[in-house]
Structure formats: C-alpha cells, structure tokens
Short mmCIF file of C-alpha atoms in Angstrom, two decimals:
data_model
loop_
_atom_site.label_atom_id
_atom_site.label_comp_id
_atom_site.label_asym_id
_atom_site.label_seq_id
_atom_site.Cartn_x
_atom_site.Cartn_y
_atom_site.Cartn_z
CA UNK A 1 42.16 -71.68 -75.71
CA UNK A 2 40.93 -68.56 -77.47
CA UNK A 3 38.48 -66.43 -75.47
CA UNK A 4 36.00 -63.79 -76.61
CA UNK A 5 35.02 -61.09 -74.12
CA UNK A 6 31.92 -59.03 -74.86
CA UNK A 7 31.86 -55.44 -73.59
CA UNK A 8 33.74 -52.16 -73.42
CA UNK A 9 33.62 -50.80 -69.87
CA UNK A 10 35.61 -50.86 -66.67
CA UNK A 11 34.11 -54.20 -65.69
CA UNK A 12 35.32 -55.71 -68.94
CA UNK A 13 38.79 -54.18 -68.56
CA UNK A 14 39.06 -55.86 -65.15
CA UNK A 15 37.88 -59.17 -66.61
CA UNK A 16 40.28 -58.87 -69.57
CA UNK A 17 43.20 -58.09 -67.26
CA UNK A 18 42.46 -61.19 -65.20
CA UNK A 19 41.57 -63.54 -68.08
CA UNK A 20 44.79 -62.68 -69.89
CA UNK A 21 46.78 -63.91 -66.86
CA UNK A 22 45.38 -67.45 -67.22
CA UNK A 23 47.66 -70.20 -68.57
CA UNK A 24 44.61 -71.43 -70.50
CA UNK A 25 44.32 -68.20 -72.48
CA UNK A 26 45.99 -68.21 -75.87
CA UNK A 27 44.39 -65.23 -77.61
CA UNK A 28 41.87 -62.97 -75.88
CA UNK A 29 39.53 -61.04 -78.17
CA UNK A 30 37.32 -58.19 -76.97
CA UNK A 31 34.27 -56.81 -78.74
CA UNK A 32 34.50 -53.88 -78.90
CA UNK A 33 36.92 -53.34 -76.01
CA UNK A 34 38.53 -49.99 -75.20
CA UNK A 35 42.09 -48.57 -75.12
CA UNK A 36 42.72 -50.11 -71.69
CA UNK A 37 41.39 -53.52 -72.70
CA UNK A 38 43.66 -53.33 -75.76
CA UNK A 39 46.62 -53.80 -73.40
CA UNK A 40 45.38 -57.34 -72.67
CA UNK A 41 43.27 -58.30 -75.70
CA UNK A 42 42.80 -57.88 -79.43
CA UNK A 43 39.92 -55.41 -79.77
CA UNK A 44 37.61 -56.17 -82.68
CA UNK A 45 34.58 -54.60 -84.32
CA UNK A 46 31.65 -56.96 -83.91
CA UNK A 47 27.95 -56.16 -83.67
CA UNK A 48 26.93 -58.19 -80.62
CA UNK A 49 23.25 -57.69 -81.45
CA UNK A 50 23.92 -59.70 -84.65
CA UNK A 51 24.03 -63.16 -83.15
CA UNK A 52 24.91 -64.83 -86.44
CA UNK A 53 27.96 -62.59 -86.81
CA UNK A 54 29.13 -63.42 -83.28
CA UNK A 55 28.64 -67.14 -83.92
CA UNK A 56 30.56 -66.90 -87.19
CA UNK A 57 33.45 -65.12 -85.46
CA UNK A 58 33.53 -67.70 -82.67
CA UNK A 59 33.69 -70.56 -85.15
CA UNK A 60 36.28 -68.85 -87.35
CA UNK A 61 38.63 -68.14 -84.43
CA UNK A 62 38.03 -71.40 -82.57
CA UNK A 63 36.69 -69.61 -79.51
CA UNK A 64 36.64 -71.97 -76.52
CA UNK A 65 34.84 -69.59 -74.14
CA UNK A 66 32.70 -66.49 -74.54
CA UNK A 67 32.46 -64.21 -71.49
CA UNK A 68 29.54 -61.79 -71.73
CA UNK A 69 30.18 -58.76 -69.56
CA UNK A 70 27.12 -56.46 -69.83
CA UNK A 71 23.52 -57.32 -69.08
CA UNK A 72 21.91 -56.25 -72.36
CA UNK A 73 23.38 -59.05 -74.55
CA UNK A 74 22.43 -61.59 -71.86
CA UNK A 75 18.82 -60.39 -71.72
CA UNK A 76 18.86 -60.38 -75.53
CA UNK A 77 19.76 -64.09 -75.56
CA UNK A 78 23.26 -63.96 -77.05
CA UNK A 79 24.33 -66.76 -74.72
CA UNK A 80 21.49 -68.99 -75.94
CA UNK A 81 22.45 -68.42 -79.57
CA UNK A 82 26.10 -69.31 -78.96
CA UNK A 83 25.31 -72.38 -76.87
CA UNK A 84 23.02 -73.64 -79.61
CA UNK A 85 26.16 -73.93 -81.77
CA UNK A 86 28.21 -75.62 -79.06
CA UNK A 87 30.17 -72.56 -77.93
CA UNK A 88 30.72 -72.49 -74.12
CA UNK A 89 29.38 -69.27 -72.61
CA UNK A 90 29.77 -67.67 -69.20
CA UNK A 91 26.47 -65.94 -68.54
CA UNK A 92 22.83 -66.93 -68.08
CA UNK A 93 20.21 -67.70 -70.69
CA UNK A 94 17.70 -65.01 -71.65
CA UNK A 95 15.00 -66.63 -69.54
CA UNK A 96 17.31 -66.75 -66.50
CA UNK A 97 18.59 -63.21 -67.11
CA UNK A 98 15.08 -61.99 -66.35
CA UNK A 99 16.35 -61.84 -62.77
CA UNK A 100 17.85 -58.52 -63.88
CA UNK A 101 15.79 -57.84 -66.99
CA UNK A 102 12.54 -57.65 -65.00
CA UNK A 103 12.44 -56.44 -61.42
CA UNK A 104 8.87 -57.67 -61.19
CA UNK A 105 9.93 -61.17 -62.24
CA UNK A 106 12.48 -61.24 -59.41
CA UNK A 107 10.03 -59.95 -56.84
CA UNK A 108 7.51 -62.62 -57.82
CA UNK A 109 10.21 -65.29 -57.55
CA UNK A 110 11.05 -64.04 -54.05
CA UNK A 111 7.42 -64.54 -53.10
CA UNK A 112 7.34 -68.10 -54.45
CA UNK A 113 10.70 -69.04 -52.88
CA UNK A 114 10.11 -67.22 -49.57
CA UNK A 115 13.17 -65.04 -50.08
CA UNK A 116 13.30 -62.00 -47.75
CA UNK A 117 12.74 -58.77 -49.67
CA UNK A 118 10.77 -55.53 -49.48
CA UNK A 119 6.97 -55.53 -49.82
CA UNK A 120 6.04 -54.56 -53.38
CA UNK A 121 3.42 -54.17 -56.07
CA UNK A 122 3.71 -54.41 -59.87
CA UNK A 123 1.77 -52.07 -62.13
CA UNK A 124 1.48 -51.81 -65.91
CA UNK A 125 -1.09 -49.01 -65.62
CA UNK A 126 -0.17 -45.48 -64.53
CA UNK A 127 -3.48 -44.72 -62.84
CA UNK A 128 -3.33 -47.93 -60.81
CA UNK A 129 0.25 -47.19 -59.75
CA UNK A 130 -0.65 -43.67 -58.64
CA UNK A 131 -3.68 -44.97 -56.73
CA UNK A 132 -1.53 -47.60 -54.96
CA UNK A 133 1.12 -45.18 -53.68
CA UNK A 134 -0.59 -44.29 -50.43
CA UNK A 135 -0.31 -47.73 -48.86
CA UNK A 136 3.50 -47.72 -49.13
CA UNK A 137 4.00 -44.55 -47.10
CA UNK A 138 7.04 -42.30 -47.50
CA UNK A 139 9.75 -42.56 -48.53
CA UNK A 140 8.77 -45.00 -51.27
CA UNK A 141 10.95 -46.76 -53.84
CA UNK A 142 9.81 -46.66 -57.46
CA UNK A 143 11.57 -48.83 -60.02
CA UNK A 144 11.32 -49.14 -63.78
CA UNK A 145 10.76 -52.85 -64.35
CA UNK A 146 13.25 -53.30 -67.20
CA UNK A 147 16.91 -52.48 -67.89
CA UNK A 148 17.70 -48.81 -67.28
CA UNK A 149 21.52 -48.77 -67.05
CA UNK A 150 21.43 -48.69 -63.27
CA UNK A 151 19.38 -45.48 -63.20
CA UNK A 152 15.78 -46.71 -63.11
CA UNK A 153 15.35 -46.47 -59.33
CA UNK A 154 13.83 -43.44 -57.61
CA UNK A 155 13.62 -43.03 -53.84
CA UNK A 156 10.79 -40.54 -53.45
CA UNK A 157 10.73 -38.55 -50.23
CA UNK A 158 7.42 -36.80 -50.94
CA UNK A 159 4.14 -37.71 -52.62
CA UNK A 160 4.89 -35.17 -55.35
CA UNK A 161 8.25 -36.80 -56.09
CA UNK A 162 6.64 -40.24 -56.20
CA UNK A 163 3.91 -39.09 -58.58
CA UNK A 164 6.46 -37.35 -60.81
CA UNK A 165 8.59 -40.52 -60.95
CA UNK A 166 5.60 -42.62 -62.02
CA UNK A 167 4.60 -40.03 -64.62
CA UNK A 168 8.17 -39.97 -65.94
CA UNK A 169 8.45 -43.77 -66.17
CA UNK A 170 5.15 -44.28 -67.92
CA UNK A 171 5.87 -41.22 -70.05
CA UNK A 172 8.96 -42.85 -71.57
CA UNK A 173 11.63 -41.28 -69.39
CA UNK A 174 13.34 -44.67 -69.14
CA UNK A 175 12.30 -46.01 -72.54
CA UNK A 176 10.79 -49.47 -72.66
CA UNK A 177 12.12 -50.16 -69.17
CA UNK A 178 9.33 -48.04 -67.70
CA UNK A 179 6.45 -49.81 -69.44
CA UNK A 180 5.83 -51.44 -66.07
CA UNK A 181 6.80 -50.15 -62.64
CA UNK A 182 7.44 -51.76 -59.28
CA UNK A 183 6.51 -49.95 -56.07
CA UNK A 184 8.45 -51.03 -52.99
CA UNK A 185 8.52 -50.25 -49.32
CA UNK A 186 11.57 -48.29 -48.26
CA UNK A 187 13.95 -50.53 -46.32
CA UNK A 188 16.18 -49.16 -43.58
CA UNK A 189 19.71 -50.46 -43.14
CA UNK A 190 23.13 -50.54 -44.77
CA UNK A 191 23.52 -51.73 -48.35
CA UNK A 192 26.07 -54.32 -49.44
CA UNK A 193 26.72 -56.42 -52.51
CA UNK A 194 27.24 -60.18 -52.45
CA UNK A 195 28.40 -62.32 -55.37
CA UNK A 196 27.97 -66.02 -56.04
CA UNK A 197 28.91 -68.24 -58.96
CA UNK A 198 26.70 -71.09 -60.12
CA UNK A 199 26.41 -73.52 -63.01
CA UNK A 200 22.75 -74.09 -62.22
CA UNK A 201 23.43 -76.84 -59.68
CA UNK A 202 26.48 -76.04 -57.59
CA UNK A 203 26.84 -72.62 -55.97
CA UNK A 204 29.95 -70.96 -54.46
CA UNK A 205 30.35 -67.51 -52.88
CA UNK A 206 32.52 -65.04 -54.77
CA UNK A 207 33.13 -62.14 -52.45
CA UNK A 208 31.42 -59.02 -51.23
CA UNK A 209 31.66 -55.28 -51.85
CA UNK A 210 30.05 -51.95 -51.05
CA UNK A 211 29.20 -49.54 -53.84
CA UNK A 212 28.56 -45.78 -53.70
CA UNK A 213 25.63 -44.95 -55.97
CA UNK A 214 25.08 -41.24 -55.31
CA UNK A 215 27.12 -38.84 -57.41
CA UNK A 216 28.23 -36.56 -54.56
CA UNK A 217 30.23 -36.77 -51.36
CA UNK A 218 28.24 -37.83 -48.34
CA UNK A 219 25.92 -39.87 -50.56
CA UNK A 220 24.23 -36.79 -52.00
CA UNK A 221 22.81 -36.05 -55.42
CA UNK A 222 21.25 -38.35 -58.01
CA UNK A 223 21.91 -42.06 -58.37
CA UNK A 224 24.57 -43.18 -60.81
CA UNK A 225 25.87 -46.47 -62.12
CA UNK A 226 28.36 -46.36 -59.23
CA UNK A 227 31.03 -43.86 -58.20
CA UNK A 228 33.33 -46.27 -56.37
CA UNK A 229 33.46 -49.45 -54.35
CA UNK A 230 35.55 -51.47 -51.96
CA UNK A 231 35.91 -55.18 -51.22
CA UNK A 232 35.42 -57.06 -49.03
CA UNK A 233 32.51 -55.49 -47.15
CA UNK A 234 33.26 -56.30 -43.48
CA UNK A 235 29.69 -55.37 -42.58
CA UNK A 236 28.78 -58.65 -44.30
CA UNK A 237 30.17 -60.86 -41.55
CA UNK A 238 30.75 -64.59 -42.15
CA UNK A 239 27.52 -65.28 -40.25
CA UNK A 240 25.56 -62.88 -42.44
CA UNK A 241 27.14 -64.29 -45.61
CA UNK A 242 26.03 -67.76 -44.53
CA UNK A 243 22.48 -66.44 -44.10
CA UNK A 244 22.59 -64.78 -47.53
CA UNK A 245 23.64 -68.05 -49.13
CA UNK A 246 21.03 -70.11 -47.26
CA UNK A 247 18.10 -67.69 -47.37
CA UNK A 248 18.60 -65.85 -50.67
CA UNK A 249 21.15 -67.30 -53.12
CA UNK A 250 20.55 -71.06 -52.83
CA UNK A 251 16.72 -70.76 -52.88
CA UNK A 252 17.01 -68.63 -56.00
CA UNK A 253 19.19 -71.16 -57.82
CA UNK A 254 17.03 -74.08 -56.72
CA UNK A 255 13.77 -72.36 -57.67
CA UNK A 256 15.07 -71.27 -61.07
CA UNK A 257 16.20 -74.84 -61.82
CA UNK A 258 12.94 -76.37 -60.58
CA UNK A 259 10.92 -74.02 -62.77
CA UNK A 260 12.89 -74.84 -65.91
CA UNK A 261 15.11 -71.73 -65.97
CA UNK A 262 18.45 -72.97 -64.62
CA UNK A 263 20.77 -70.06 -63.88
CA UNK A 264 24.43 -70.26 -64.92
CA UNK A 265 26.87 -67.42 -64.34
CA UNK A 266 27.35 -64.86 -61.61
CA UNK A 267 24.52 -63.84 -59.31
CA UNK A 268 25.06 -60.33 -57.99
CA UNK A 269 22.74 -59.71 -55.06
CA UNK A 270 22.16 -56.16 -53.90
CA UNK A 271 21.32 -56.48 -50.22
CA UNK A 272 19.86 -54.35 -47.45
CA UNK A 273 21.14 -55.35 -44.03
CA UNK A 274 18.07 -54.66 -41.91
CA UNK A 275 17.43 -55.24 -38.23
CA UNK A 276 15.51 -58.37 -39.26
CA UNK A 277 18.46 -59.68 -41.28
CA UNK A 278 19.64 -59.42 -44.90
CA UNK A 279 16.98 -58.74 -47.52
CA UNK A 280 17.29 -58.78 -51.30
CA UNK A 281 17.01 -55.40 -53.00
CA UNK A 282 17.55 -56.72 -56.52
CA UNK A 283 19.62 -59.09 -58.62
CA UNK A 284 22.04 -58.39 -61.43
CA UNK A 285 22.92 -61.16 -63.86
CA UNK A 286 26.51 -60.02 -64.42
CA UNK A 287 29.43 -58.69 -62.40
CA UNK A 288 28.85 -55.26 -60.95
CA UNK A 289 30.59 -52.19 -62.26
CA UNK A 290 32.68 -50.97 -60.41
CA UNK A 291 32.44 -53.94 -57.99
CA UNK A 292 34.07 -56.25 -60.54
CA UNK A 293 37.18 -54.11 -60.48
CA UNK A 294 37.77 -54.61 -56.76
CA UNK A 295 36.84 -58.30 -56.90
CA UNK A 296 39.30 -59.00 -59.72
CA UNK A 297 42.00 -57.03 -57.93
CA UNK A 298 41.65 -59.39 -54.94
CA UNK A 299 40.91 -62.67 -56.80
CA UNK A 300 43.95 -64.95 -56.80
CA UNK A 301 42.75 -67.88 -58.88
CA UNK A 302 42.62 -68.75 -62.58
CA UNK A 303 39.59 -66.82 -63.84
CA UNK A 304 39.45 -68.48 -67.26
CA UNK A 305 39.50 -71.97 -65.72
CA UNK A 306 36.77 -71.04 -63.24
CA UNK A 307 34.46 -69.45 -65.81
CA UNK A 308 34.98 -72.35 -68.22
CA UNK A 309 34.05 -74.84 -65.49
CA UNK A 310 30.81 -72.93 -64.96
CA UNK A 311 30.10 -72.79 -68.70
CA UNK A 312 30.65 -76.56 -68.89
CA UNK A 313 28.50 -77.30 -65.84
CA UNK A 314 31.53 -78.52 -63.87
CA UNK A 315 31.68 -76.01 -61.03
CA UNK A 316 31.64 -78.79 -58.42
CA UNK A 317 35.00 -80.04 -59.78
CA UNK A 318 36.64 -76.60 -59.93
CA UNK A 319 38.99 -75.16 -57.33
CA UNK A 320 37.21 -72.99 -54.78
CA UNK A 321 37.70 -69.26 -55.43
CA UNK A 322 40.50 -67.71 -53.37
CA UNK A 323 40.91 -64.04 -52.55
CA UNK A 324 43.66 -61.94 -51.03
CA UNK A 325 43.13 -60.87 -47.44
CA UNK A 326 43.85 -57.31 -48.62
CA UNK A 327 41.15 -54.77 -49.16
CA UNK A 328 40.71 -53.23 -52.61
CA UNK A 329 39.13 -49.86 -53.34
CA UNK A 330 38.24 -48.26 -56.65
CA UNK A 331 37.40 -44.63 -57.39
CA UNK A 332 35.39 -43.70 -60.47
CA UNK A 333 36.66 -40.68 -62.35
CA UNK A 334 33.70 -39.39 -64.35
CA UNK A 335 33.29 -36.73 -67.02
CA UNK A 336 31.75 -33.44 -65.91
CA UNK A 337 27.99 -33.50 -66.40
CA UNK A 338 27.58 -37.14 -65.35
CA UNK A 339 25.07 -38.65 -64.56
CA UNK A 340 23.41 -36.20 -66.94
CA UNK A 341 25.03 -35.44 -70.29
CA UNK A 342 28.77 -36.04 -69.87
CA UNK A 343 31.41 -33.82 -71.39
CA UNK A 344 33.12 -36.03 -73.94
CA UNK A 345 36.47 -35.50 -75.63
CA UNK A 346 38.46 -34.25 -72.67
CA UNK A 347 42.13 -35.22 -72.83
CA UNK A 348 43.51 -37.63 -70.25
CA UNK A 349 47.15 -38.17 -69.34
CA UNK A 350 47.84 -41.15 -67.10
CA UNK A 351 50.81 -41.41 -64.74
CA UNK A 352 52.92 -44.39 -63.87
CA UNK A 353 51.10 -45.75 -60.81
CA UNK A 354 52.96 -48.67 -59.23
CA UNK A 355 50.49 -48.90 -56.32
CA UNK A 356 47.31 -48.58 -58.37
CA UNK A 357 45.63 -50.16 -61.38
CA UNK A 358 43.71 -47.85 -63.68
CA UNK A 359 40.86 -49.59 -65.46
CA UNK A 360 39.41 -47.83 -68.50
CA UNK A 361 35.63 -47.49 -68.40
CA UNK A 362 34.76 -44.85 -71.01
CA UNK A 363 37.84 -43.89 -73.00
CA UNK A 364 38.85 -43.63 -76.65
CA UNK A 365 41.94 -42.71 -78.63
CA UNK A 366 41.67 -39.56 -80.76
CA UNK A 367 44.64 -38.46 -82.83
CA UNK A 368 46.93 -40.42 -80.53
CA UNK A 369 45.52 -38.86 -77.37
CA UNK A 370 43.48 -40.68 -74.74
CA UNK A 371 40.13 -38.91 -74.29
CA UNK A 372 36.92 -39.27 -72.30
CA UNK A 373 34.23 -41.11 -74.25
CA UNK A 374 31.51 -41.73 -71.68
CA UNK A 375 30.10 -40.79 -68.30
CA UNK A 376 32.25 -42.99 -66.09
CA UNK A 377 35.72 -42.78 -67.60
CA UNK A 378 38.37 -44.35 -65.33
CA UNK A 379 38.39 -46.69 -62.32
CA UNK A 380 41.47 -46.02 -60.18
CA UNK A 381 41.95 -49.12 -58.04
CA UNK A 382 44.38 -49.94 -55.25
CA UNK A 383 44.91 -52.61 -52.60
CA UNK A 384 45.93 -52.24 -48.98
CA UNK A 385 45.96 -54.12 -45.71
CA UNK A 386 42.94 -52.01 -44.69
CA UNK A 387 40.31 -49.99 -46.52
CA UNK A 388 41.97 -46.87 -45.11
CA UNK A 389 45.29 -47.82 -46.70
CA UNK A 390 43.70 -48.82 -50.01
CA UNK A 391 41.78 -45.53 -50.03
CA UNK A 392 44.94 -43.48 -49.47
CA UNK A 393 46.77 -45.26 -52.27
CA UNK A 394 43.85 -44.93 -54.69
CA UNK A 395 43.43 -41.19 -54.07
CA UNK A 396 47.16 -40.64 -54.43
CA UNK A 397 46.87 -42.21 -57.88
CA UNK A 398 43.74 -40.16 -58.69
CA UNK A 399 45.64 -36.99 -57.85
CA UNK A 400 48.37 -38.00 -60.31
CA UNK A 401 45.88 -38.34 -63.20
CA UNK A 402 45.71 -35.32 -65.52
CA UNK A 403 42.01 -35.17 -66.46
CA UNK A 404 40.80 -31.52 -66.32
CA UNK A 405 37.26 -32.32 -67.48
CA UNK A 406 36.83 -35.11 -64.95
CA UNK A 407 35.71 -35.33 -61.35
CA UNK A 408 35.31 -37.91 -58.60
CA UNK A 409 33.92 -38.33 -55.14
CA UNK A 410 36.50 -37.79 -52.41
CA UNK A 411 34.95 -40.07 -49.80
CA UNK A 412 34.82 -43.55 -51.34
CA UNK A 413 34.99 -46.10 -48.54
CA UNK A 414 33.97 -43.57 -45.89
CA UNK A 415 31.82 -45.95 -43.85
CA UNK A 416 34.54 -48.54 -43.42
CA UNK A 417 37.28 -45.94 -42.92
CA UNK A 418 35.21 -44.48 -40.08
CA UNK A 419 34.75 -47.94 -38.58
CA UNK A 420 38.48 -48.67 -38.85
CA UNK A 421 39.42 -45.39 -37.19
CA UNK A 422 36.91 -46.02 -34.42
CA UNK A 423 38.22 -49.51 -33.72
#
C-alpha cells in the first residue's frame, strides 16, 4: 500500500518513521516533508490547499491511505475532499475538526454533553468581552477562538493584561483566529495530555503525555507550541484515565455522532487535573507536537494498519494499541528568537546518537548543509526505564548536537523527575 503523509514538522517525522516500519507500507510519500522525513519517505512538492491537486496525486500513485498531520488542512476540509473520491483518510472531517478549529464550538459541546470544563463566555464584540471580564476574576484565561498555531492563549494576571489581550485579539494580533474570543475561569491543577483514537463509533485510549509550553526553565516566559514532553504521564493514573474516557472522551464521540458530525481520527485532550477531577482545557484534532514524538517512540504496534482501520471504520476489529513500559522524553531545540522571530539559517551538525532519536521539526538543506528553517528545529528523543533515565539520555544527545544558533530548556520532565527522586 502506498501512503501519503501531509506535513513537514517533528510530528510528521515521527509519524513517517513509524509508518515506514509497517509491513503494509510500500512507498511512503510526504508533502512537503523535511530532511529528516526524507530518510523514511519520498518528499514531494504538493500544494495541500489545492484539493484537486492532492486528489490527482493520490489517484496517480494509487494511494491507499492519506495521513493528515497538521490541523489546518483538516479544518480546511482536505479529508472530506479525498474521501469524496474514495481515498481513505486518517483525520476528521472539517465539521468534526471544529473541535480544534473553534474553541467556542468545543465549549458549547461540553455544555450540551455535560463534560467537565472551565466556566466560559464567548464574545464576538470587543466591548462586550471587556465588560464581561470582571465576573471571571484574576487570573483569567483569554483564548482566540480559531487556529493560532498553539499561541492564541493568554493567562492574564492583571486586569491591564486581560484588557490588552482582548485588544490585541480583536485588533488582528492573531489574524482571523481572534475574530471571536473565549473568556475562561482559571483552573488550578496539573496539566496532562490524553490521546484516544476513534472511527466515530469505537474508541480506544492511545497514551498520555505531559508537555512544557513555556519557553523558559521553571515554566517561565511566553507560551510556545511546546518545548518538550514525556510519556506516559504517571500523574494520569489508570483510575483517572478511566474517568477521562467515561466523562470526557466517550461523551464527546457520542455527542458528535448524534449531532451528525461523527469524529474519526485522534482526539487529543488537554486536561487540567483539578481537586474535583479531570477537566477538559481544549481539544486538538491531530497528534500533539511534540507529544507525538514520545508516543511514537513508545508505540509498539503497526501504525499503518491501525490508522487504516480507523479510516475504514473498522477500529473495533483492529488490534488494541500496545506501548512499551519505558518512558520516552523529547527535548525541543529551537532557534534563537523563538517564540518571536526565529533566527533562520543556522548550521546544524548532528552526531551519531545510538540512545536517542532526533526528529526534524524545522530544518532544511542549504548547499549540502543542514540548517534551521523554523522556530522549533529539532526534537531530541530518548527512552529509559524511568523519566529520569530518559531525560539523562536525551540531554546527553542534545549536548552532542552542534547547533550554535539554537537553544533548549534544561528541565524537561522536571515534575516527574522530582517525583521519582522523592519516591
């Protein structure tokens, strides 16, 4: 079977690496891919916003499965266009992808399905949003409703910060994503990520992780797309995972199906573990980045077979996902300036790293030299019997990377390392 993977980041490199290991995979194509993905796939130039061109390529190459990595093509309906021509797709329809494409849509669904989440209000008018701030207290969470590359969330500690965030969103600071805003109560607890796979009827869990969103050590500085992650997240105990499935994931899938928007693909639930139990922060309609990298490092099954079963609506007949008991940890090496304007073009020299996998997130080849070509550039990923061991191996590999214009956090996994040392 020939497979087409859409995307070019670290998430897609991890998916390509795992898909290429499947006995089902004949030729793996990636559009557009990156130098790391090119080790596992044939990278091609294909405008994924041109649905007709993608369909034509799929038909020409006899593509048996399209895996859509990023959220934007899903929200844009690429999956719908391909399915209309009989091409199996892993990823939700445009109407179902609103779970990520509109934070307000998800919050309203939580209300209808009685899914635990933070109190909220939606506003399409700046004056109304400003007037409504007072009832949420401080700190308050302000979100751009639409897609903002993981950066459309502001936790305002003061009234001035909250007002500035609203002014910025309605003023175009986040493009069309800020045409509507969501105000939310600030939830107290520890964050964790939970993943589930569904074909719209059957649902299976697919692991947990903890991300590190702030750019600096000690969770300081502005939010980013993610500076590192580890899996599993022991703070999500089996009992808590069962509650997440019963109280959040399954009601979502059932409500979406009942309302005519069946969801097929991966559901990535960002959770706050509060004293009252797990609550949904938000959904993503694709694998997380960099959470995908640690999930794929631990996943021991046939990824192509599993994703095809979901695309064909046959998840109930597929083998249950199996993961290594090891922990996996990934460290994002970013270009200086990130999450602002990153310094592109810096040369990178990679070592031989037998204990680590280096996923390419924002790289390019220039005159035969690997260079930085984005904000988040590399994901250095290692496994270990504990998070502490995985962390040590990952940082040893980071220290062997020659990337003068790059930087990383030095404390990825700190919460779990502290818990392990205290045990």
